[in-house]
Coordinates of C-alpha atoms in Angstrom, one line a residue:
X164 CA 0.8 -27.0 53.9
X165 CA -0.6 -26.3 50.4
X166 CA -1.4 -29.1 47.9
X167 CA 1.3 -28.0 45.4
X168 CA 3.9 -28.1 48.2
X169 CA 2.8 -31.6 49.2
X170 CA 3.0 -32.7 45.6
X171 CA 6.5 -31.2 45.4
X172 CA 7.6 -33.2 48.5
X173 CA 6.1 -36.4 47.1
X174 CA 8.0 -36.0 43.8
X175 CA 11.2 -35.1 45.6
X176 CA 10.9 -38.2 47.8
X177 CA 10.4 -40.4 44.9
X178 CA 13.4 -39.0 43.1
X179 CA 15.6 -39.3 46.2
X180 CA 15.0 -43.1 46.3
X181 CA 16.9 -43.7 43.1
X182 CA 20.6 -43.5 42.5
X183 CA 20.3 -40.5 40.0
X184 CA 18.0 -38.9 37.5
X185 CA 15.7 -41.0 35.4
X186 CA 17.8 -42.6 32.6
X187 CA 17.6 -41.6 28.9
X188 CA 17.6 -44.3 26.2
X189 CA 20.5 -46.7 26.0
X190 CA 21.4 -48.6 22.9
X191 CA 24.2 -51.2 22.5
X192 CA 25.2 -51.7 18.9
X193 CA 27.5 -54.6 17.9
X194 CA 29.1 -55.8 14.7
X195 CA 29.6 -59.3 16.3
X196 CA 31.6 -60.6 13.3
X197 CA 33.8 -63.7 13.2
X198 CA 36.8 -61.3 12.9
X199 CA 36.5 -59.9 16.4
X200 CA 35.8 -61.2 19.9
X201 CA 32.3 -61.9 21.1
X202 CA 30.7 -58.6 22.0
X203 CA 31.1 -58.6 25.7
X204 CA 33.2 -56.6 28.2
X205 CA 33.0 -55.8 31.9
X206 CA 32.4 -52.2 30.9
X207 CA 29.2 -53.1 29.2
X208 CA 27.9 -54.7 32.4
X209 CA 28.8 -51.6 34.4
X210 CA 27.1 -49.3 31.9
X211 CA 23.9 -51.4 31.9
X212 CA 23.8 -51.7 35.6
X213 CA 24.2 -48.0 36.2
X214 CA 21.5 -47.3 33.6
X215 CA 19.0 -49.7 35.2
X216 CA 19.6 -48.4 38.7
X217 CA 18.5 -44.9 37.6
X218 CA 15.0 -46.2 36.7
X219 CA 12.1 -44.3 38.2
X220 CA 9.3 -45.8 36.1
X221 CA 8.8 -49.3 34.7
X222 CA 10.7 -49.7 31.5
X223 CA 13.3 -47.0 32.3
X224 CA 16.0 -49.7 32.5
X225 CA 15.3 -51.1 29.1
X226 CA 18.3 -51.4 26.7
X227 CA 18.0 -51.7 22.9
X228 CA 20.4 -54.1 21.2
X229 CA 21.3 -53.4 17.6
X230 CA 23.2 -56.0 15.6
X231 CA 25.0 -55.3 12.3
X232 CA 22.8 -55.9 9.2
X233 CA 20.1 -57.5 11.3
X234 CA 16.8 -55.5 11.0
X235 CA 15.5 -56.6 14.3
X236 CA 16.1 -54.6 17.4
X237 CA 16.1 -56.6 20.6
X238 CA 15.0 -55.0 23.9
X239 CA 16.4 -56.2 27.2
X240 CA 14.7 -54.7 30.2
X241 CA 16.8 -54.5 33.4
X242 CA 14.4 -52.3 35.4
X243 CA 14.4 -53.6 39.0
X244 CA 10.7 -54.1 39.8
X245 CA 9.0 -54.7 43.1
X246 CA 5.8 -55.5 41.4
X247 CA 4.4 -55.3 37.9
X248 CA 4.1 -51.5 37.9
X249 CA 6.5 -50.4 40.7
X250 CA 10.2 -49.8 40.7
X251 CA 12.2 -51.2 43.6
X252 CA 13.2 -48.2 45.8
X253 CA 15.6 -50.0 48.2
X254 CA 19.0 -49.5 46.7
X255 CA 20.5 -52.8 47.9
X256 CA 17.5 -54.8 46.7
X257 CA 17.4 -52.9 43.4
X258 CA 21.1 -53.6 42.7
X259 CA 20.6 -57.3 43.5
X260 CA 17.7 -57.5 41.0
X261 CA 19.5 -55.6 38.3
X262 CA 22.6 -57.8 38.6
X263 CA 20.5 -60.9 38.3
X264 CA 18.8 -59.5 35.2
X265 CA 22.1 -58.5 33.6
X266 CA 22.7 -62.1 32.6
X267 CA 19.9 -61.7 30.1
X268 CA 21.8 -58.8 28.4
X269 CA 24.9 -60.9 28.1
X270 CA 22.8 -63.8 26.6
X271 CA 21.3 -61.4 24.1
X272 CA 24.7 -60.2 23.0
X273 CA 26.0 -63.8 22.8
X274 CA 23.2 -64.6 20.5
X275 CA 24.0 -61.7 18.2
X276 CA 24.5 -62.7 14.6
X277 CA 24.9 -60.3 11.7
X278 CA 22.6 -61.0 8.8
X279 CA 25.2 -60.5 6.1
X280 CA 28.9 -61.2 5.4
X281 CA 31.6 -58.7 6.1
X282 CA 32.0 -56.1 8.9
X283 CA 29.9 -53.0 8.5
X284 CA 30.3 -50.6 11.5
X285 CA 29.2 -47.5 9.6
X286 CA 25.8 -49.1 8.8
X287 CA 25.5 -50.5 12.4
X288 CA 26.3 -47.0 13.8
X289 CA 23.6 -45.4 11.5
X290 CA 20.9 -47.9 12.6
X291 CA 21.8 -47.5 16.3
X292 CA 21.4 -43.7 16.0
X293 CA 18.1 -44.1 14.4
X294 CA 17.0 -46.4 17.2
X295 CA 18.1 -44.0 19.9
X296 CA 16.0 -40.8 20.6
X297 CA 17.8 -37.5 21.3
X298 CA 19.4 -37.4 24.7
X299 CA 20.2 -41.1 24.6
X300 CA 23.5 -42.9 24.6
X301 CA 24.8 -45.3 22.0
X302 CA 27.5 -47.8 23.0
X303 CA 29.2 -49.3 20.0
X304 CA 31.1 -52.6 20.4
X305 CA 33.3 -53.3 17.4
X306 CA 36.9 -53.7 16.2
X307 CA 36.2 -51.0 13.7
X308 CA 38.0 -52.9 10.9
X309 CA 35.4 -52.3 8.3
X310 CA 35.4 -54.5 5.2
X311 CA 32.4 -52.8 3.4
X312 CA 32.3 -49.7 1.3
X313 CA 32.6 -46.8 1.7
X314 CA 35.1 -47.4 4.6
X315 CA 36.6 -50.7 3.5
X316 CA 40.0 -50.7 5.1
X317 CA 41.3 -53.0 2.4
X318 CA 40.6 -50.1 -0.1
X319 CA 41.7 -47.3 2.2
X320 CA 45.1 -49.0 3.1
X321 CA 46.8 -48.5 6.4
X322 CA 48.3 -45.1 5.5
X323 CA 44.9 -43.4 5.2
X324 CA 44.4 -40.0 6.9
X325 CA 41.3 -40.3 9.2
X326 CA 40.4 -36.6 8.8
X327 CA 40.6 -36.7 5.0
X328 CA 38.6 -40.0 4.8
X329 CA 35.8 -38.6 7.0
X330 CA 35.8 -35.3 5.1
X331 CA 35.3 -37.2 1.8
X332 CA 32.5 -39.3 3.5
X333 CA 30.8 -36.1 4.7
X334 CA 31.1 -34.6 1.2
X335 CA 29.1 -37.6 -0.1
X336 CA 26.4 -37.2 2.5
X337 CA 27.3 -40.5 4.1
X338 CA 28.0 -39.4 7.7
X339 CA 25.1 -40.5 10.0
X340 CA 23.3 -37.9 12.1
X341 CA 24.1 -38.3 15.8
X342 CA 23.0 -34.9 17.0
X343 CA 21.7 -35.0 20.6
X344 CA 23.1 -38.5 21.2
X345 CA 26.1 -39.5 23.3
X346 CA 28.4 -42.1 21.7
X347 CA 30.9 -44.5 23.3
X348 CA 33.1 -47.0 21.5
X349 CA 34.4 -50.2 23.1
X350 CA 36.9 -52.6 21.4
X351 CA 38.2 -50.4 18.6
X352 CA 41.3 -51.9 17.1
X353 CA 40.8 -55.3 18.9
X354 CA 40.7 -58.0 16.1
X355 CA 40.3 -61.7 16.8
X356 CA 39.2 -64.9 15.2
X357 CA 39.9 -64.8 11.4
X358 CA 41.4 -61.3 11.5
X359 CA 45.1 -61.0 12.5
X360 CA 45.9 -58.9 15.5
X361 CA 46.5 -55.3 14.6
X362 CA 49.9 -53.7 15.3
X363 CA 49.6 -50.6 17.4
X364 CA 49.9 -48.0 14.6
X365 CA 47.0 -49.7 12.8
X366 CA 44.9 -50.0 15.9
X367 CA 45.5 -46.3 16.6
X368 CA 44.5 -45.3 13.1
X369 CA 41.3 -47.3 13.4
X370 CA 40.5 -45.6 16.6
X371 CA 41.2 -42.1 15.1
X372 CA 38.9 -42.9 12.2
X373 CA 35.9 -43.8 14.2
X374 CA 36.4 -40.9 16.6
X375 CA 36.5 -38.6 13.6
X376 CA 33.3 -40.2 12.2
X377 CA 31.6 -39.6 15.5
X378 CA 32.7 -36.0 15.7
X379 CA 31.5 -35.4 12.1
X380 CA 28.2 -36.9 12.9
X381 CA 27.5 -34.2 15.4
X382 CA 27.3 -36.3 18.6
X383 CA 26.8 -34.5 21.9
X384 CA 29.9 -36.4 23.1
X385 CA 32.3 -39.0 21.6
X386 CA 34.2 -41.3 24.0
X387 CA 36.6 -44.0 23.0
X388 CA 36.9 -46.3 26.0
X389 CA 40.1 -48.2 26.4
X390 CA 38.6 -50.9 28.7
X391 CA 40.1 -54.3 27.9
X392 CA 37.9 -56.6 25.8
X393 CA 38.0 -60.3 26.8
X394 CA 39.2 -62.4 23.9
X395 CA 36.0 -64.6 23.8
X396 CA 35.4 -66.8 20.7
X397 CA 33.6 -65.0 17.9
X398 CA 29.8 -65.5 17.8
X399 CA 29.3 -65.4 14.0
X400 CA 30.3 -67.9 11.2
X401 CA 29.5 -65.6 8.3
X402 CA 32.7 -64.9 6.3
X403 CA 34.6 -61.6 6.8
X404 CA 37.4 -60.6 4.4
X405 CA 40.8 -60.6 6.1
X406 CA 42.5 -57.2 6.1
X407 CA 46.2 -57.8 5.6
X408 CA 48.4 -56.2 8.2
X409 CA 52.1 -56.1 8.7
X410 CA 54.1 -55.2 11.8
X411 CA 55.8 -52.0 10.7
X412 CA 59.4 -51.3 11.6
X413 CA 59.2 -48.7 14.4
X414 CA 61.8 -46.1 15.0
X415 CA 63.5 -44.9 18.2
X416 CA 61.1 -41.9 18.4
X417 CA 57.4 -42.2 18.3
X418 CA 54.2 -42.4 20.2
X419 CA 52.7 -45.7 21.5
X420 CA 49.4 -45.8 23.4
X421 CA 48.8 -48.6 25.8
X422 CA 45.1 -49.2 26.9
X423 CA 44.9 -48.3 30.5
X424 CA 42.9 -51.4 31.6
X425 CA 45.7 -53.8 30.6
X426 CA 48.5 -51.8 32.2
X427 CA 47.8 -51.4 35.9
X428 CA 44.9 -52.4 38.2
X429 CA 43.3 -49.8 40.4
X430 CA 45.6 -48.5 43.2
X431 CA 48.4 -50.9 42.0
X432 CA 51.8 -50.6 40.4
X433 CA 52.0 -54.1 39.1
X434 CA 51.7 -54.5 35.3
X435 CA 48.9 -56.6 34.0
X436 CA 49.6 -59.6 31.8
X437 CA 48.1 -57.9 28.8
X438 CA 50.5 -55.0 28.9
X439 CA 53.2 -57.0 27.0
X440 CA 51.1 -56.7 23.8
X441 CA 51.8 -53.0 23.9
X442 CA 55.2 -52.9 25.5
X443 CA 56.8 -55.5 23.1
X444 CA 56.7 -53.0 20.1
X445 CA 58.3 -50.4 22.3
X446 CA 61.0 -52.8 23.4
X447 CA 61.6 -53.8 19.8
X448 CA 62.0 -50.2 18.8
X449 CA 64.4 -49.5 21.7
X450 CA 66.6 -52.4 20.9
X451 CA 67.2 -50.9 17.4
X452 CA 68.2 -47.5 18.8
X453 CA 71.7 -46.4 18.0
X454 CA 74.3 -46.5 20.8
X455 CA 74.5 -43.5 23.0
X456 CA 70.8 -42.8 23.2
X457 CA 69.0 -42.4 26.5
X458 CA 65.4 -43.2 27.5
X459 CA 63.6 -41.3 30.3
X460 CA 60.8 -43.1 32.0
X461 CA 58.4 -40.9 34.0
X462 CA 55.2 -41.9 35.8
X463 CA 52.3 -39.5 36.2
X464 CA 49.0 -39.5 38.2
X465 CA 45.8 -37.5 38.1
X466 CA 45.0 -34.7 40.5
X467 CA 42.4 -35.4 43.1
X468 CA 43.0 -32.6 45.5
X469 CA 45.6 -30.3 46.9
X470 CA 46.8 -32.6 49.6
X471 CA 47.7 -35.7 47.5
X472 CA 50.5 -35.6 44.9
X473 CA 50.6 -39.3 43.9
X474 CA 54.4 -39.1 43.7
X475 CA 55.2 -42.5 45.2
X476 CA 52.6 -44.3 43.0
X477 CA 53.9 -42.6 39.9
X478 CA 57.5 -43.7 40.7
X479 CA 56.4 -47.3 41.3
X480 CA 54.5 -47.5 38.1
X481 CA 57.4 -46.0 36.1
X482 CA 59.7 -48.6 37.7
X483 CA 57.4 -51.4 36.7
X484 CA 57.5 -50.3 33.1
X485 CA 61.3 -50.0 33.2
X486 CA 61.7 -53.4 34.7
X487 CA 59.4 -55.0 32.1
X488 CA 61.3 -53.4 29.2
X489 CA 64.5 -54.9 30.6
X490 CA 62.8 -58.3 30.8
X491 CA 61.8 -57.8 27.1
X492 CA 65.4 -57.4 26.1
X493 CA 66.2 -53.7 26.4
X494 CA 69.7 -53.0 27.6
X495 CA 69.6 -51.6 31.1
X496 CA 72.3 -49.1 30.2
X497 CA 69.9 -47.5 27.6
X498 CA 67.3 -46.8 30.3
X499 CA 67.5 -43.9 32.7
X500 CA 66.2 -44.3 36.2
X501 CA 62.4 -44.5 36.8
X502 CA 61.1 -41.1 37.8
X503 CA 57.8 -39.9 39.1
X504 CA 56.1 -36.5 38.5
X505 CA 52.9 -37.3 40.5
X506 CA 50.1 -35.0 39.4
X507 CA 52.4 -32.1 38.8
X508 CA 52.5 -32.3 34.9
X509 CA 49.0 -33.2 33.8
X510 CA 48.0 -33.5 30.1
X511 CA 44.6 -32.0 30.9
X512 CA 43.0 -30.3 33.9
X513 CA 41.0 -33.2 35.4
X514 CA 39.3 -31.0 38.0
X515 CA 37.7 -28.4 35.9
X516 CA 36.0 -25.8 38.1
X517 CA 37.2 -27.8 41.1
X518 CA 35.1 -30.8 40.2
X519 CA 36.8 -34.2 39.7
X520 CA 36.3 -35.7 36.2
X521 CA 37.2 -39.4 35.9
X522 CA 37.4 -39.4 32.1
X523 CA 39.9 -36.6 32.2
X524 CA 41.7 -38.1 35.1
X525 CA 42.4 -41.3 33.1
X526 CA 44.3 -39.2 30.6
X527 CA 46.6 -38.0 33.3
X528 CA 47.3 -41.5 34.8
X529 CA 50.2 -42.5 32.5
X530 CA 53.8 -43.5 32.1
X531 CA 55.8 -41.6 29.6
X532 CA 58.8 -43.3 27.9
X533 CA 60.8 -40.4 26.3
X534 CA 63.5 -41.5 23.8
X535 CA 66.4 -39.0 23.2
X536 CA 68.4 -40.3 20.3
X537 CA 72.1 -39.9 19.9
X538 CA 71.7 -38.2 16.6
X539 CA 73.7 -34.9 16.6
X540 CA 71.9 -31.6 16.6
X541 CA 71.6 -29.9 13.2
X542 CA 70.9 -26.3 12.2
X543 CA 67.4 -27.5 11.2
X544 CA 66.5 -29.4 14.4
X545 CA 68.7 -27.5 16.9
X546 CA 68.5 -30.5 19.2
X547 CA 68.5 -34.2 19.5
X548 CA 65.4 -36.0 18.3
X549 CA 62.9 -37.1 21.0
X550 CA 59.7 -39.1 21.0
X551 CA 57.2 -40.0 23.7
X552 CA 55.4 -43.2 24.4
X553 CA 52.4 -42.6 26.6
X554 CA 50.9 -45.5 28.6
X555 CA 47.6 -44.4 30.3
X556 CA 46.8 -46.2 33.5
X557 CA 43.5 -47.6 34.5
X558 CA 42.3 -46.5 38.0
X559 CA 38.9 -46.2 39.6
X560 CA 37.6 -43.2 41.3
X561 CA 37.7 -43.7 45.1
X562 CA 40.3 -46.5 45.0
X563 CA 43.4 -45.0 43.5
X564 CA 44.4 -41.8 45.3
X565 CA 45.5 -40.3 42.1

C-alpha cells in the first residue's frame, strides 16, 4: 500500500474515534445582571459537553466566556485528555472526563459579574462576536430586557415594533457583524430578581427583537431556544433599572406561545409545573369570552417516519391542556373535546429531504387552542373571529415517537 494511502487510513481512524467533526469555536456570552436568573441552564451543559466530545486536538474543547461590560474573556477548557498532549479516544471515558470538567464551566458562569450597572445585551453580543472566529457558535444567555441605549426598553416602550427598531439601529450602523457565526439565545424574556416577571406579550416582543437583531447582523443561523431556565438567584449586585410592566387585558382571540420545556416532558402527556405560568393568561382570557363561544383544543406531533402518526400522544396532550384550563377556572361548557391531529398538520416540514430535523420537529410538537367567538359574521369579516394559542411541546429525539 502506498504511503499516501496509509496516511489516509491513519487520519480516517483518528477521526472515527471522536463523536463528530472537530469543533469550531464556542463562546458563551452572559449579561448576568441582578434582574435575571443566574446564567445557567441544562441546555448550556448539553451544548458544552457535545462541543468538548468532538475534540480531536488538545484545546478543541475550550469555551470562551464573555460577561457583559467585563473586558476579560475567561476560557474554560473541557477537552478530555488522556495525557498532556493526547485527546482521550474511548467514548465512554471521554464523556466521563468531560462531565467532570463541566463543573468548572458552571463555576465560571456563577462567578460572572458585569463591570457596570444596567443590562446591556447589545454590547455583550458585539463583544462575543468579536471573540468568536468565523464558523464558531455564540450562545447568548440573557433576559434581553436591555436598560442601556440604544435599545433601552424603558425608552422603546412595550408597543415597539421589533422590525422598525432594528431597521433604525441598522441605519445608525449599530448592528454588530455576525457573518459566519451561528447564534443561539437562551432565556429571552425570563426576568427575575429585581425585574418583575414579563407577561407573555412582553416576553414575545423581547424575543422577536433579539431574533431580528441577530438576523440583521448577518449570522449564519439564529436560534431562540425555549429551554427552561432555572430561577437561580442573580449573581450580580450592581443596580439595574426596573422596566415597568403591566399584565395587559387579553382578548378571546390571540396567540400565546408556551415554551416547550415547561409544557411536557419527553414522551409524556403530563403537564409540567411551569406550564401554569403560560396557561393562566389563556385561562384568564377565556373566562372573559362572551357566552356562546367555543374553544377547540387540538394536539399535534412531529413527523418521524411514515409508520408513526403520533395520534394517541397528540390526543393525550390536548386532553392535558383542556383539563388544566378547567382547573384554572374555564367553564367546561366553553371547551370542546380534546382532539388530536398527530403529525398530519405540521407547521413546517421537519424531515426536509427525508432527513429528520429536531429543531423543526419541535415546532410541530404543539397544542393549539383555537377560540371561535360568538360574534356574528359581518360583511367585512364574513365569519366569526378566531384566534390560535400555540403551545410547543418539548421532546427529545429518540425518546418521543413523534
